[in-house]
Amino acid sequence: MSAVTASLPAVRKGTYVFLEDARRTSHVYLMAEVDASALKAARARAASPVSYVSYVVKATADVLADYPDARAVILGGRSPKLTTQAAVHAKVLFDKTVDGQRCVVSGVVHDVQDLDVPAVQAAVDVYKTADVDDRGPFANAKRLQRLPLPAFRAVYRTMMRNPVRRAALQGTFAVTSIGHARVGAILPLITGTLGLGVGHIADAPVVREGALAVAPVFTLSLVFDHRVLDGAMAAEILAGIKNRLETWELA
């Protein structure tokens, strides 16, 4: 059998450069099991379809309102600097097929702190239903894919030098979901301070007030940059998101 060697597909250039950036981050991971019963009830009551990802996006933004350190962007180097912003932007990852090649592209929901869940879902739907072409919300990504890899890398690094622009393009936090597949958890890589992974939802045994019950449960993972946050604060943030999701109908 002979091997076939080919150039990196154009649609993979973004992932390749992103991973180069992610290597600079000091990743630490936490995980929590979330009882999705309250979210399931909220979805049933919603006037239009709402994804679990949109609830995770909104819950995370609500919790980060109380943690300015987690809204910081770090620029490393010989003299590292932290820039903290009031705005909370969420980067959401989408599975797409472009020119016959499966790839992941990202879209950013801006100023989540000012949005309700239907508005978050509307923003997510714009990206979810769009093609990766020169006309829609992925137009800039499509243009970058046409560049040679060294030029792509240079443009990316230039765009990310400004911390405010970095947050606007990469999000204050990121959300990756593998809920479409029967896979329990994902531990994503990040280039920012926080990222969350949403696993597949499945019925599982839970204990409520000392009694055993069956409920829809998913694993929520949180990855954080240890250069910016310590484990104690990250654990509080994950616990806060879990509590917000599990008590949605009571909020």
PDB file of N, CA and C in Angstrom, residues 11 91-98 103-109 123-146 152 169:
ATOM      1  N   VAL A  11      -9.703  24.620   4.692  1.00  0.00           N
ATOM      2  CA  VAL A  11     -10.628  24.778   5.821  1.00  0.00           C
ATOM      3  C   VAL A  11      -9.984  24.398   7.149  1.00  0.00           C
ATOM      4  N   LYS A  91     -17.925  32.798  22.464  1.00  0.00           N
ATOM      5  CA  LYS A  91     -17.586  32.124  21.211  1.00  0.00           C
ATOM      6  C   LYS A  91     -18.234  30.748  21.217  1.00  0.00           C
ATOM      7  N   VAL A  92     -18.957  30.429  20.159  1.00  0.00           N
ATOM      8  CA  VAL A  92     -19.641  29.145  20.041  1.00  0.00           C
ATOM      9  C   VAL A  92     -19.087  28.431  18.813  1.00  0.00           C
ATOM     10  N   LEU A  93     -18.801  27.140  18.954  1.00  0.00           N
ATOM     11  CA  LEU A  93     -18.218  26.355  17.872  1.00  0.00           C
ATOM     12  C   LEU A  93     -19.314  25.625  17.104  1.00  0.00           C
ATOM     13  N   PHE A  94     -19.141  25.571  15.760  1.00  0.00           N
ATOM     14  CA  PHE A  94     -20.129  24.958  14.879  1.00  0.00           C
ATOM     15  C   PHE A  94     -19.449  23.961  13.947  1.00  0.00           C
ATOM     16  N   ASP A  95     -20.089  22.821  13.776  1.00  0.00           N
ATOM     17  CA  ASP A  95     -19.607  21.786  12.864  1.00  0.00           C
ATOM     18  C   ASP A  95     -20.152  22.063  11.474  1.00  0.00           C
ATOM     19  N   LYS A  96     -19.255  22.221  10.501  1.00  0.00           N
ATOM     20  CA  LYS A  96     -19.647  22.530   9.130  1.00  0.00           C
ATOM     21  C   LYS A  96     -18.928  21.613   8.151  1.00  0.00           C
ATOM     22  N   THR A  97     -19.468  21.525   6.947  1.00  0.00           N
ATOM     23  CA  THR A  97     -18.797  20.856   5.844  1.00  0.00           C
ATOM     24  C   THR A  97     -18.572  21.885   4.752  1.00  0.00           C
ATOM     25  N   VAL A  98     -17.306  22.085   4.392  1.00  0.00           N
ATOM     26  CA  VAL A  98     -16.933  23.088   3.398  1.00  0.00           C
ATOM     27  C   VAL A  98     -16.123  22.407   2.314  1.00  0.00           C
ATOM     28  N   CYS A 103     -15.229  20.425   9.115  1.00  0.00           N
ATOM     29  CA  CYS A 103     -14.398  21.364   9.866  1.00  0.00           C
ATOM     30  C   CYS A 103     -15.233  22.040  10.950  1.00  0.00           C
ATOM     31  N   VAL A 104     -14.541  22.729  11.836  1.00  0.00           N
ATOM     32  CA  VAL A 104     -15.191  23.494  12.892  1.00  0.00           C
ATOM     33  C   VAL A 104     -14.917  24.970  12.662  1.00  0.00           C
ATOM     34  N   VAL A 105     -15.958  25.773  12.734  1.00  0.00           N
ATOM     35  CA  VAL A 105     -15.818  27.227  12.639  1.00  0.00           C
ATOM     36  C   VAL A 105     -16.509  27.842  13.851  1.00  0.00           C
ATOM     37  N   SER A 106     -16.158  29.078  14.147  1.00  0.00           N
ATOM     38  CA  SER A 106     -16.699  29.710  15.348  1.00  0.00           C
ATOM     39  C   SER A 106     -17.449  30.983  15.010  1.00  0.00           C
ATOM     40  N   GLY A 107     -18.442  31.267  15.846  1.00  0.00           N
ATOM     41  CA  GLY A 107     -19.162  32.525  15.774  1.00  0.00           C
ATOM     42  C   GLY A 107     -19.222  33.127  17.157  1.00  0.00           C
ATOM     43  N   VAL A 108     -19.321  34.430  17.256  1.00  0.00           N
ATOM     44  CA  VAL A 108     -19.303  35.105  18.556  1.00  0.00           C
ATOM     45  C   VAL A 108     -20.638  35.797  18.801  1.00  0.00           C
ATOM     46  N   VAL A 109     -21.231  35.499  19.958  1.00  0.00           N
ATOM     47  CA  VAL A 109     -22.431  36.198  20.431  1.00  0.00           C
ATOM     48  C   VAL A 109     -21.942  37.316  21.336  1.00  0.00           C
ATOM     49  N   ALA A 123     -29.049  34.683  17.884  1.00  0.00           N
ATOM     50  CA  ALA A 123     -27.684  34.919  17.424  1.00  0.00           C
ATOM     51  C   ALA A 123     -26.997  33.614  17.047  1.00  0.00           C
ATOM     52  N   VAL A 124     -27.213  32.567  17.857  1.00  0.00           N
ATOM     53  CA  VAL A 124     -26.631  31.257  17.563  1.00  0.00           C
ATOM     54  C   VAL A 124     -27.185  30.714  16.249  1.00  0.00           C
ATOM     55  N   ASP A 125     -28.484  30.882  16.023  1.00  0.00           N
ATOM     56  CA  ASP A 125     -29.119  30.359  14.813  1.00  0.00           C
ATOM     57  C   ASP A 125     -28.557  30.992  13.541  1.00  0.00           C
ATOM     58  N   VAL A 126     -28.162  32.264  13.628  1.00  0.00           N
ATOM     59  CA  VAL A 126     -27.573  32.926  12.457  1.00  0.00           C
ATOM     60  C   VAL A 126     -26.352  32.159  11.980  1.00  0.00           C
ATOM     61  N   TYR A 127     -25.503  31.750  12.930  1.00  0.00           N
ATOM     62  CA  TYR A 127     -24.305  30.989  12.576  1.00  0.00           C
ATOM     63  C   TYR A 127     -24.647  29.537  12.218  1.00  0.00           C
ATOM     64  N   LYS A 128     -25.569  28.963  12.973  1.00  0.00           N
ATOM     65  CA  LYS A 128     -25.886  27.545  12.782  1.00  0.00           C
ATOM     66  C   LYS A 128     -26.429  27.263  11.397  1.00  0.00           C
ATOM     67  N   THR A 129     -27.217  28.177  10.853  1.00  0.00           N
ATOM     68  CA  THR A 129     -27.872  27.948   9.572  1.00  0.00           C
ATOM     69  C   THR A 129     -27.086  28.506   8.382  1.00  0.00           C
ATOM     70  N   ALA A 130     -25.991  29.207   8.650  1.00  0.00           N
ATOM     71  CA  ALA A 130     -25.250  29.865   7.569  1.00  0.00           C
ATOM     72  C   ALA A 130     -24.231  28.934   6.932  1.00  0.00           C
ATOM     73  N   ASP A 131     -24.004  29.135   5.658  1.00  0.00           N
ATOM     74  CA  ASP A 131     -22.916  28.457   4.963  1.00  0.00           C
ATOM     75  C   ASP A 131     -21.618  29.235   5.174  1.00  0.00           C
ATOM     76  N   VAL A 132     -20.504  28.541   5.029  1.00  0.00           N
ATOM     77  CA  VAL A 132     -19.205  29.208   5.104  1.00  0.00           C
ATOM     78  C   VAL A 132     -18.881  29.703   3.700  1.00  0.00           C
ATOM     79  N   ASP A 133     -19.257  30.963   3.443  1.00  0.00           N
ATOM     80  CA  ASP A 133     -19.065  31.534   2.122  1.00  0.00           C
ATOM     81  C   ASP A 133     -18.674  33.005   2.250  1.00  0.00           C
ATOM     82  N   ASP A 134     -18.653  33.705   1.123  1.00  0.00           N
ATOM     83  CA  ASP A 134     -18.200  35.099   1.111  1.00  0.00           C
ATOM     84  C   ASP A 134     -19.294  36.097   1.472  1.00  0.00           C
ATOM     85  N   ARG A 135     -20.497  35.615   1.746  1.00  0.00           N
ATOM     86  CA  ARG A 135     -21.604  36.536   1.952  1.00  0.00           C
ATOM     87  C   ARG A 135     -22.119  36.565   3.394  1.00  0.00           C
ATOM     88  N   GLY A 136     -22.038  35.464   4.107  1.00  0.00           N
ATOM     89  CA  GLY A 136     -22.654  35.363   5.416  1.00  0.00           C
ATOM     90  C   GLY A 136     -21.727  35.729   6.561  1.00  0.00           C
ATOM     91  N   PRO A 137     -22.077  35.278   7.763  1.00  0.00           N
ATOM     92  CA  PRO A 137     -21.300  35.630   8.959  1.00  0.00           C
ATOM     93  C   PRO A 137     -19.905  35.012   9.002  1.00  0.00           C
ATOM     94  N   PHE A 138     -19.644  34.035   8.143  1.00  0.00           N
ATOM     95  CA  PHE A 138     -18.321  33.414   8.097  1.00  0.00           C
ATOM     96  C   PHE A 138     -17.477  33.950   6.942  1.00  0.00           C
ATOM     97  N   ALA A 139     -17.857  35.095   6.392  1.00  0.00           N
ATOM     98  CA  ALA A 139     -17.166  35.635   5.219  1.00  0.00           C
ATOM     99  C   ALA A 139     -15.688  35.885   5.498  1.00  0.00           C
ATOM    100  N   ASN A 140     -15.361  36.450   6.661  1.00  0.00           N
ATOM    101  CA  ASN A 140     -13.958  36.726   6.970  1.00  0.00           C
ATOM    102  C   ASN A 140     -13.153  35.433   7.087  1.00  0.00           C
ATOM    103  N   ALA A 141     -13.746  34.413   7.685  1.00  0.00           N
ATOM    104  CA  ALA A 141     -13.069  33.124   7.794  1.00  0.00           C
ATOM    105  C   ALA A 141     -12.797  32.536   6.416  1.00  0.00           C
ATOM    106  N   LYS A 142     -13.768  32.675   5.523  1.00  0.00           N
ATOM    107  CA  LYS A 142     -13.604  32.151   4.165  1.00  0.00           C
ATOM    108  C   LYS A 142     -12.472  32.874   3.442  1.00  0.00           C
ATOM    109  N   ARG A 143     -12.378  34.184   3.627  1.00  0.00           N
ATOM    110  CA  ARG A 143     -11.308  34.943   2.978  1.00  0.00           C
ATOM    111  C   ARG A 143      -9.940  34.541   3.529  1.00  0.00           C
ATOM    112  N   LEU A 144      -9.870  34.346   4.840  1.00  0.00           N
ATOM    113  CA  LEU A 144      -8.603  33.941   5.440  1.00  0.00           C
ATOM    114  C   LEU A 144      -8.150  32.576   4.936  1.00  0.00           C
ATOM    115  N   GLN A 145      -9.106  31.690   4.700  1.00  0.00           N
ATOM    116  CA  GLN A 145      -8.763  30.346   4.227  1.00  0.00           C
ATOM    117  C   GLN A 145      -8.052  30.367   2.880  1.00  0.00           C
ATOM    118  N   ARG A 146      -8.260  31.414   2.109  1.00  0.00           N
ATOM    119  CA  ARG A 146      -7.622  31.496   0.798  1.00  0.00           C
ATOM    120  C   ARG A 146      -6.159  31.929   0.888  1.00  0.00           C
ATOM    121  N   PHE A 152      -1.833  33.766   6.603  1.00  0.00           N
ATOM    122  CA  PHE A 152      -2.941  33.529   7.536  1.00  0.00           C
ATOM    123  C   PHE A 152      -2.437  33.730   8.966  1.00  0.00           C
ATOM    124  N   LEU A 169     -13.244  38.857  19.051  1.00  0.00           N
ATOM    125  CA  LEU A 169     -13.123  37.845  18.010  1.00  0.00           C
ATOM    126  C   LEU A 169     -13.080  36.422  18.552  1.00  0.00           C
TER     127      LEU A 169
END
